[in-house]
XYZ file of N, CA and C in Angstrom:
564
model
N 48.036 -39.723 -5.909
C 46.877 -38.742 -5.255
C 47.203 -37.480 -5.674
N 48.079 -36.931 -5.455
C 48.394 -35.415 -5.690
C 48.003 -35.020 -7.230
N 48.735 -35.931 -8.088
C 48.500 -35.962 -9.590
C 46.841 -35.525 -9.827
N 46.150 -36.581 -9.238
C 44.649 -36.594 -9.554
C 44.106 -35.229 -9.289
N 44.521 -34.659 -7.816
C 43.970 -33.746 -7.470
C 44.439 -32.316 -8.395
N 45.692 -32.450 -8.715
C 46.237 -31.330 -9.554
C 45.413 -31.261 -10.883
N 45.277 -32.572 -11.319
C 44.179 -32.559 -12.804
C 43.012 -32.065 -12.525
N 42.281 -32.477 -11.529
C 40.801 -31.863 -11.328
C 41.006 -30.510 -11.096
N 41.660 -29.885 -10.215
C 42.090 -28.422 -10.188
C 42.037 -27.826 -11.751
N 42.970 -28.417 -12.367
C 43.044 -27.737 -13.528
C 42.115 -27.819 -14.434
N 41.362 -28.918 -14.468
C 39.881 -28.962 -15.257
C 38.877 -27.801 -14.703
N 38.988 -27.548 -13.496
C 38.076 -26.421 -13.035
C 38.395 -25.229 -13.320
N 39.782 -25.076 -13.595
C 40.165 -23.792 -13.805
C 40.341 -23.279 -15.320
N 39.986 -24.457 -16.235
C 40.078 -24.050 -17.627
C 38.622 -23.594 -17.997
N 38.916 -22.514 -19.224
C 37.663 -21.858 -19.379
C 36.723 -22.900 -19.976
N 35.336 -22.572 -19.516
C 34.403 -23.856 -19.951
C 34.510 -25.252 -19.784
N 35.475 -25.476 -18.851
C 35.622 -26.955 -18.212
C 34.554 -27.037 -17.465
N 34.002 -26.287 -16.542
C 33.154 -26.573 -15.678
C 31.657 -25.938 -16.284
N 31.562 -25.345 -17.447
C 30.424 -24.721 -18.143
C 29.575 -26.003 -18.723
N 28.573 -26.223 -18.429
C 27.804 -27.600 -19.238
C 26.340 -26.665 -19.905
N 26.399 -26.398 -20.819
C 25.197 -25.820 -21.435
C 23.849 -26.858 -21.319
N 22.825 -26.030 -21.216
C 21.675 -26.897 -21.415
C 21.557 -27.697 -23.029
N 21.124 -28.625 -22.950
C 20.360 -29.274 -24.068
C 19.036 -28.789 -24.617
N 18.995 -28.141 -25.429
C 17.616 -27.564 -25.975
C 16.704 -29.009 -26.215
N 15.792 -28.656 -26.129
C 14.628 -29.685 -26.514
C 13.170 -29.147 -27.039
N 12.915 -29.201 -28.210
C 13.956 -29.569 -29.434
C 15.053 -28.837 -29.784
N 16.038 -29.391 -30.391
C 17.440 -28.679 -30.765
C 16.808 -27.304 -31.584
N 17.615 -26.622 -31.582
C 17.642 -25.084 -32.174
C 17.579 -25.285 -33.898
N 17.032 -24.342 -34.277
C 16.774 -24.360 -35.869
C 17.876 -23.827 -36.467
N 18.285 -24.496 -37.719
C 19.551 -24.067 -38.383
C 19.136 -22.664 -38.816
N 19.922 -21.764 -38.637
C 19.501 -20.204 -38.955
C 19.452 -19.866 -40.584
N 19.946 -20.942 -41.609
C 19.877 -20.498 -43.034
C 19.406 -21.899 -43.511
N 18.581 -21.428 -44.636
C 17.827 -22.688 -45.588
C 19.096 -23.270 -46.174
N 18.757 -24.511 -46.859
C 19.607 -25.295 -47.502
C 20.602 -26.141 -46.722
N 21.806 -26.638 -47.503
C 22.636 -27.517 -47.021
C 23.475 -26.826 -45.679
N 23.797 -27.564 -44.664
C 23.965 -27.404 -43.453
C 25.885 -27.311 -43.599
N 26.597 -26.367 -44.350
C 28.013 -26.421 -44.424
C 28.644 -25.490 -43.495
N 29.366 -26.021 -42.780
C 30.313 -25.719 -41.737
C 31.548 -25.326 -42.409
N 31.965 -24.109 -42.495
C 33.208 -23.776 -43.333
C 34.561 -23.721 -42.363
N 34.273 -22.880 -41.081
C 35.397 -22.869 -40.100
C 34.502 -23.672 -38.456
N 35.103 -24.654 -38.384
C 34.459 -25.100 -36.888
C 34.903 -24.047 -35.618
N 34.307 -24.526 -34.488
C 34.234 -24.067 -33.373
C 35.993 -24.547 -32.783
N 36.661 -23.751 -32.286
C 37.800 -24.221 -31.969
C 38.071 -23.178 -30.340
N 37.928 -23.918 -29.302
C 37.906 -23.431 -27.891
C 39.292 -22.551 -27.729
N 39.184 -21.479 -27.184
C 40.680 -21.068 -26.483
C 41.294 -21.908 -25.564
N 42.310 -21.558 -25.282
C 42.974 -22.446 -24.126
C 42.970 -21.770 -22.646
N 42.476 -20.288 -23.035
C 42.528 -19.372 -21.943
C 41.470 -18.057 -22.374
N 41.143 -17.244 -21.702
C 40.067 -16.017 -21.840
C 40.652 -15.255 -23.293
N 41.785 -15.124 -23.263
C 42.148 -14.171 -24.331
C 43.174 -14.954 -25.168
N 43.114 -16.261 -25.248
C 43.784 -16.907 -26.169
C 43.232 -17.040 -27.549
N 44.053 -17.598 -28.617
C 43.775 -17.864 -29.994
C 42.628 -18.812 -29.999
N 41.596 -18.834 -30.841
C 40.579 -19.901 -31.220
C 39.909 -19.204 -32.263
N 38.574 -19.977 -32.319
C 37.354 -19.584 -33.284
C 36.195 -19.633 -32.237
N 35.784 -18.702 -31.831
C 34.544 -18.594 -30.677
C 33.243 -18.826 -31.661
N 32.981 -19.868 -32.341
C 31.976 -19.714 -33.146
C 31.963 -20.726 -34.404
N 31.129 -20.800 -35.198
C 31.212 -21.304 -36.471
C 30.717 -20.404 -37.477
N 31.560 -20.958 -38.526
C 31.145 -20.096 -39.721
C 30.595 -21.051 -41.001
N 29.539 -20.613 -41.542
C 28.665 -21.430 -42.417
C 28.670 -20.850 -43.801
N 28.289 -21.601 -44.768
C 28.389 -21.053 -46.032
C 26.835 -20.551 -46.151
N 26.783 -19.041 -46.831
C 25.665 -18.527 -46.725
C 26.196 -17.203 -47.336
N 25.540 -17.158 -48.778
C 25.788 -16.265 -49.699
C 25.207 -14.945 -49.319
N 26.098 -13.625 -49.712
C 25.534 -12.337 -49.082
C 23.766 -12.398 -49.796
N 22.982 -11.780 -48.639
C 21.676 -11.567 -48.968
C 20.896 -12.879 -48.591
N 21.587 -13.833 -48.140
C 20.697 -15.154 -47.650
C 19.813 -14.563 -46.305
N 18.805 -14.969 -46.454
C 17.881 -15.060 -45.146
C 18.359 -15.791 -43.908
N 18.569 -15.002 -42.842
C 18.967 -15.432 -41.572
C 17.739 -15.573 -40.432
N 17.520 -16.869 -39.855
C 16.347 -16.919 -38.877
C 16.863 -17.161 -37.530
N 16.223 -16.852 -36.583
C 16.307 -17.080 -35.074
C 16.529 -18.629 -34.786
N 17.696 -18.902 -34.080
C 17.655 -20.616 -34.008
C 16.584 -21.096 -32.883
N 16.264 -19.828 -31.866
C 15.373 -20.171 -30.823
C 14.762 -18.876 -30.422
N 13.704 -18.949 -29.567
C 12.941 -18.000 -29.135
C 13.936 -17.116 -28.276
N 13.808 -15.803 -28.354
C 14.590 -14.723 -27.585
C 14.217 -13.384 -27.932
N 15.458 -12.166 -27.244
C 15.148 -11.142 -27.527
C 16.130 -10.362 -27.849
N 16.236 -9.393 -28.799
C 17.286 -8.861 -29.653
C 17.878 -8.037 -28.495
N 19.199 -8.302 -28.127
C 19.894 -7.609 -26.998
C 20.856 -6.213 -27.715
N 21.218 -6.610 -29.217
C 22.237 -5.681 -29.499
C 22.203 -5.716 -31.160
N 22.026 -4.745 -31.472
C 22.255 -4.381 -33.192
C 23.203 -3.239 -33.748
N 23.966 -3.705 -34.320
C 24.991 -2.389 -34.623
C 26.066 -2.902 -35.262
N 27.180 -1.943 -35.604
C 28.338 -2.372 -36.258
C 29.542 -2.236 -35.258
N 30.217 -3.432 -35.221
C 31.427 -3.330 -34.203
C 32.484 -3.255 -35.028
N 33.400 -2.487 -34.988
C 34.672 -2.338 -35.798
C 34.082 -1.944 -37.206
N 34.106 -3.119 -38.175
C 33.696 -3.086 -39.328
C 32.684 -4.285 -39.701
N 32.090 -4.773 -38.793
C 31.042 -5.864 -38.968
C 29.870 -5.423 -38.310
N 28.810 -5.730 -39.444
C 27.275 -5.506 -38.880
C 27.004 -6.656 -37.952
N 26.475 -6.538 -36.754
C 26.149 -7.810 -36.276
C 24.689 -7.799 -35.455
N 24.157 -8.677 -34.953
C 22.857 -8.847 -34.038
C 23.250 -9.842 -33.013
N 22.855 -9.670 -32.083
C 22.992 -10.382 -30.637
C 21.464 -10.774 -30.134
N 21.218 -11.874 -29.909
C 19.926 -12.516 -29.275
C 20.041 -13.028 -27.961
N 19.304 -12.639 -26.849
C 19.465 -13.204 -25.653
C 18.180 -14.227 -25.457
N 18.679 -15.426 -25.272
C 17.832 -16.359 -25.468
C 17.386 -16.995 -23.984
N 17.653 -16.244 -22.974
C 17.452 -16.580 -21.559
C 18.154 -17.638 -20.834
N 18.152 -18.002 -19.859
C 18.770 -19.321 -19.337
C 20.361 -18.969 -19.705
N 20.992 -17.918 -19.712
C 22.488 -17.734 -19.907
C 22.822 -17.880 -21.239
N 21.948 -18.026 -22.324
C 22.240 -18.317 -23.721
C 22.151 -17.151 -24.383
N 23.131 -16.788 -25.365
C 23.129 -15.436 -26.028
C 23.740 -15.992 -27.332
N 23.253 -15.660 -28.325
C 23.838 -15.839 -29.811
C 24.252 -14.443 -30.416
N 25.332 -14.543 -31.353
C 25.835 -13.264 -31.967
C 26.058 -13.798 -33.496
N 25.482 -12.968 -34.343
C 25.470 -13.263 -35.798
C 26.419 -11.989 -36.532
N 27.069 -12.618 -37.459
C 27.889 -11.417 -38.219
C 28.490 -12.260 -39.487
N 28.543 -11.397 -40.504
C 27.903 -10.027 -40.552
C 26.503 -10.147 -41.149
N 25.580 -9.370 -40.167
C 24.072 -9.498 -40.631
C 23.456 -8.001 -40.445
N 22.761 -7.702 -41.692
C 22.124 -6.777 -41.586
C 20.702 -7.073 -41.268
N 20.158 -5.935 -40.262
C 19.114 -6.561 -39.883
C 17.978 -5.102 -39.505
N 16.786 -5.008 -39.647
C 15.965 -3.884 -39.384
C 15.365 -4.026 -37.701
N 15.772 -5.203 -37.196
C 15.485 -5.362 -35.339
C 16.022 -4.382 -34.630
N 15.340 -3.654 -33.632
C 15.893 -3.117 -32.376
C 16.038 -3.817 -31.274
N 16.735 -3.514 -30.492
C 16.862 -4.076 -29.283
C 16.029 -4.040 -28.454
N 15.199 -5.201 -27.822
C 14.147 -5.279 -27.085
C 12.759 -6.132 -27.932
N 13.232 -6.166 -29.022
C 12.339 -6.958 -29.976
C 12.276 -8.524 -29.808
N 11.141 -8.994 -29.626
C 11.009 -10.527 -29.264
C 10.873 -11.102 -30.691
N 11.876 -12.289 -30.620
C 11.767 -13.107 -31.983
C 11.488 -14.847 -31.581
N 11.040 -15.204 -32.645
C 10.699 -16.704 -32.238
C 11.397 -17.431 -33.071
N 11.548 -18.999 -32.620
C 12.363 -19.606 -33.607
C 12.065 -19.713 -34.845
N 12.792 -19.466 -35.819
C 12.497 -19.722 -37.243
C 12.059 -18.424 -37.804
N 12.051 -17.157 -36.841
C 11.463 -16.038 -37.559
C 12.783 -15.341 -38.374
N 12.270 -14.613 -39.382
C 13.399 -13.891 -39.994
C 14.129 -12.728 -39.175
N 15.500 -12.820 -39.024
C 16.182 -11.660 -38.393
C 16.908 -10.698 -38.958
N 17.200 -11.137 -40.313
C 18.093 -10.283 -41.318
C 18.834 -10.850 -42.250
N 19.554 -10.260 -43.075
C 20.259 -11.019 -44.113
C 21.799 -10.993 -44.022
N 22.347 -11.862 -44.534
C 23.776 -11.783 -44.492
C 24.363 -10.710 -45.384
N 25.304 -9.926 -44.787
C 26.178 -8.982 -45.109
C 27.276 -9.047 -45.560
N 28.277 -8.180 -45.802
C 29.624 -8.092 -46.052
C 30.518 -7.344 -44.733
N 31.679 -8.040 -44.561
C 32.343 -7.306 -43.351
C 32.538 -8.308 -42.497
N 33.636 -8.100 -41.484
C 33.894 -9.011 -40.212
C 34.862 -9.665 -40.772
N 35.237 -11.024 -40.168
C 36.292 -11.628 -40.157
C 36.167 -12.950 -41.237
N 34.791 -13.089 -41.560
C 34.511 -14.347 -42.394
C 34.518 -13.849 -44.132
N 35.170 -14.598 -44.899
C 35.003 -14.467 -46.064
C 33.645 -14.080 -46.731
N 33.481 -13.259 -47.636
C 32.066 -13.215 -48.240
C 31.388 -14.698 -48.652
N 30.059 -14.608 -48.455
C 29.314 -15.646 -48.503
C 29.505 -16.858 -47.467
N 29.807 -15.947 -46.242
C 29.852 -16.959 -44.986
C 29.238 -16.040 -43.974
N 28.493 -16.865 -42.934
C 27.913 -16.269 -41.768
C 28.665 -16.691 -40.707
N 28.809 -16.013 -39.632
C 29.545 -16.596 -38.395
C 28.358 -16.633 -37.108
N 28.164 -17.405 -36.485
C 27.531 -17.603 -35.428
C 28.207 -17.917 -34.151
N 28.304 -16.945 -33.189
C 28.653 -17.390 -31.910
C 27.723 -17.758 -30.812
N 27.895 -18.501 -29.559
C 27.133 -18.945 -28.995
C 27.776 -18.693 -27.491
N 27.248 -18.012 -26.380
C 27.769 -18.028 -25.270
C 26.755 -18.513 -24.112
N 27.411 -19.109 -23.272
C 26.604 -19.809 -22.305
C 27.001 -19.223 -20.898
N 26.446 -18.404 -19.960
C 27.069 -17.603 -18.975
C 28.247 -17.064 -19.378
N 28.293 -16.597 -20.355
C 29.401 -15.585 -20.751
C 30.455 -16.399 -21.104
N 30.481 -17.626 -21.579
C 31.541 -18.438 -21.965
C 31.291 -18.993 -23.199
N 32.045 -18.906 -24.409
C 31.892 -19.341 -25.674
C 31.750 -20.836 -25.604
N 30.821 -21.530 -26.277
C 30.501 -22.870 -26.320
C 30.280 -23.218 -27.952
N 30.367 -24.497 -28.183
C 30.335 -24.858 -29.597
C 28.931 -24.921 -29.992
N 28.848 -23.880 -30.902
C 27.147 -23.703 -31.587
C 26.564 -24.910 -31.776
N 27.289 -26.105 -32.384
C 26.682 -27.280 -32.488
C 26.166 -28.045 -31.659
N 26.461 -27.926 -30.291
C 25.767 -28.484 -29.179
C 24.302 -28.341 -29.331
N 24.090 -26.911 -29.802
C 22.587 -26.385 -29.608
C 21.555 -27.146 -30.724
N 22.364 -27.521 -31.839
C 21.585 -28.223 -33.028
C 21.628 -29.527 -32.812
N 22.002 -30.223 -32.036
C 21.966 -31.544 -31.695
C 22.894 -32.434 -32.730
N 24.184 -31.592 -32.991
C 25.211 -32.381 -34.166
C 26.327 -32.670 -33.519
N 26.272 -32.733 -32.179
C 28.010 -32.894 -31.785
C 27.908 -34.118 -30.900
N 28.543 -35.403 -31.392
C 28.540 -36.699 -30.764
C 29.283 -36.682 -29.624
N 28.775 -37.134 -28.575
C 29.699 -37.414 -27.299
C 30.945 -38.029 -27.396
N 31.889 -37.522 -26.886
C 33.243 -38.174 -26.778
C 33.345 -39.447 -26.387
N 34.057 -40.167 -26.538
C 34.117 -41.889 -26.226
C 35.681 -42.036 -25.752
N 35.686 -42.090 -24.340
C 36.835 -42.000 -23.899
C 37.439 -43.547 -23.786
N 38.580 -43.934 -24.222
C 39.199 -45.498 -24.372
C 40.000 -45.376 -23.261
N 40.032 -46.685 -22.755
C 41.468 -46.719 -21.552
C 42.886 -46.318 -22.262
N 43.594 -45.809 -21.376
C 44.856 -45.433 -21.950
C 45.911 -46.519 -22.278
N 46.628 -46.805 -23.215
C 47.670 -47.445 -23.264
C 47.495 -48.858 -23.405
N 46.032 -49.555 -23.391
C 45.578 -50.889 -23.588
C 45.441 -51.141 -25.026
N 45.896 -52.240 -25.347
C 45.879 -52.729 -26.659
C 44.248 -52.894 -26.847
N 43.786 -52.555 -28.236
C 42.320 -52.580 -28.288
C 42.065 -53.213 -29.622
N 41.077 -54.307 -29.620
C 40.990 -55.383 -30.824
C 39.336 -54.532 -31.778
N 38.828 -54.132 -30.945
C 37.409 -53.646 -31.624
C 36.562 -52.926 -30.399
N 36.168 -51.943 -30.860
C 35.143 -50.764 -29.944
C 34.011 -50.560 -30.872
N 32.870 -50.759 -30.082
C 31.518 -50.214 -30.945
C 31.452 -48.754 -30.713
N 31.241 -48.117 -31.460
C 31.278 -46.699 -31.141
C 29.519 -45.909 -31.358
N 28.631 -46.904 -31.591
C 27.439 -46.494 -32.177
C 26.249 -47.230 -31.563
N 25.552 -47.475 -32.222
C 24.292 -48.011 -31.948
C 23.206 -47.384 -32.934
N 23.643 -46.492 -33.999
C 22.933 -45.806 -34.626
C 22.618 -46.314 -36.059
N 23.154 -47.630 -36.229
C 22.809 -48.257 -37.394
C 23.738 -48.030 -38.642
N 24.858 -47.134 -38.229
C 25.648 -46.914 -39.223
C 26.936 -47.558 -38.897
N 27.958 -47.913 -39.879
C 28.948 -48.983 -39.448
C 30.334 -47.729 -38.663
N 30.044 -48.099 -37.475
C 30.788 -47.151 -36.501
C 31.845 -48.166 -35.546
N 32.533 -48.837 -36.282
C 33.534 -49.734 -35.395
C 34.760 -49.242 -35.435
N 35.481 -49.019 -34.406
C 36.976 -48.638 -34.560
C 37.779 -50.196 -34.287
N 38.594 -50.280 -35.246
C 39.326 -51.377 -35.421
C 40.898 -51.024 -35.358
N 41.505 -51.328 -34.022
C 42.688 -50.927 -33.656
C 43.527 -52.118 -33.273
N 43.936 -53.082 -33.967
C 44.350 -54.192 -33.779
C 45.738 -54.147 -33.299
N 45.926 -54.272 -32.171
C 47.618 -54.061 -31.400
C 47.866 -52.740 -31.351
N 46.929 -51.605 -31.507
C 47.203 -50.420 -31.263
C 47.152 -50.012 -29.819
N 47.871 -48.692 -29.611
C 47.728 -48.270 -28.336
C 46.564 -46.977 -28.145
N 45.653 -47.242 -27.397
C 44.781 -46.177 -27.588
C 45.008 -45.162 -26.010
N 45.204 -43.958 -26.349
C 45.445 -42.845 -25.152
C 44.520 -41.494 -25.480
N 43.638 -41.430 -26.059
C 43.011 -40.161 -26.467
C 41.400 -40.421 -26.621
N 40.857 -39.411 -26.390
C 39.112 -39.397 -26.838
C 39.068 -39.482 -28.337
N 38.041 -40.097 -28.813
C 37.635 -40.033 -30.109
C 36.229 -39.347 -30.401
């Protein structure tokens, strides 16, 4: 019993552990046209100042038009260190930041989902031809892919029990896990 209590306390104290962002309906609009290519995925930090990747990087050549993923209000436009960026407050605790992004919008400008907000520029931590998108919910960074409806739910399997076959879907795609005689003790 003390282990269970300690585990629950640890979960509550982890950054983002107790944060459950709203699921937009409909999902947000992808910010660039063309293929959805994520070059660097979201990696949550272990703590507020720990290493991680607090957003996603996507393929987007310099000059590519970037669109607002959802309705909102421009909260910031400017250069931070060496990166031009734009921040949009979408309400309900959701804030997006795009970098490097050149824009003519000013703080206070109202934007609609799909509206052009700027173009991909140079600078920042991403290589040329990439755009970084960060999403915060109540000041905690979350995986932006959650807002686009593209992150599958984790399936927790029983710890240390032999598994012969587990169906992971119902989407019509072949999603069957075959671990004959294997031991499973992690989420998939």
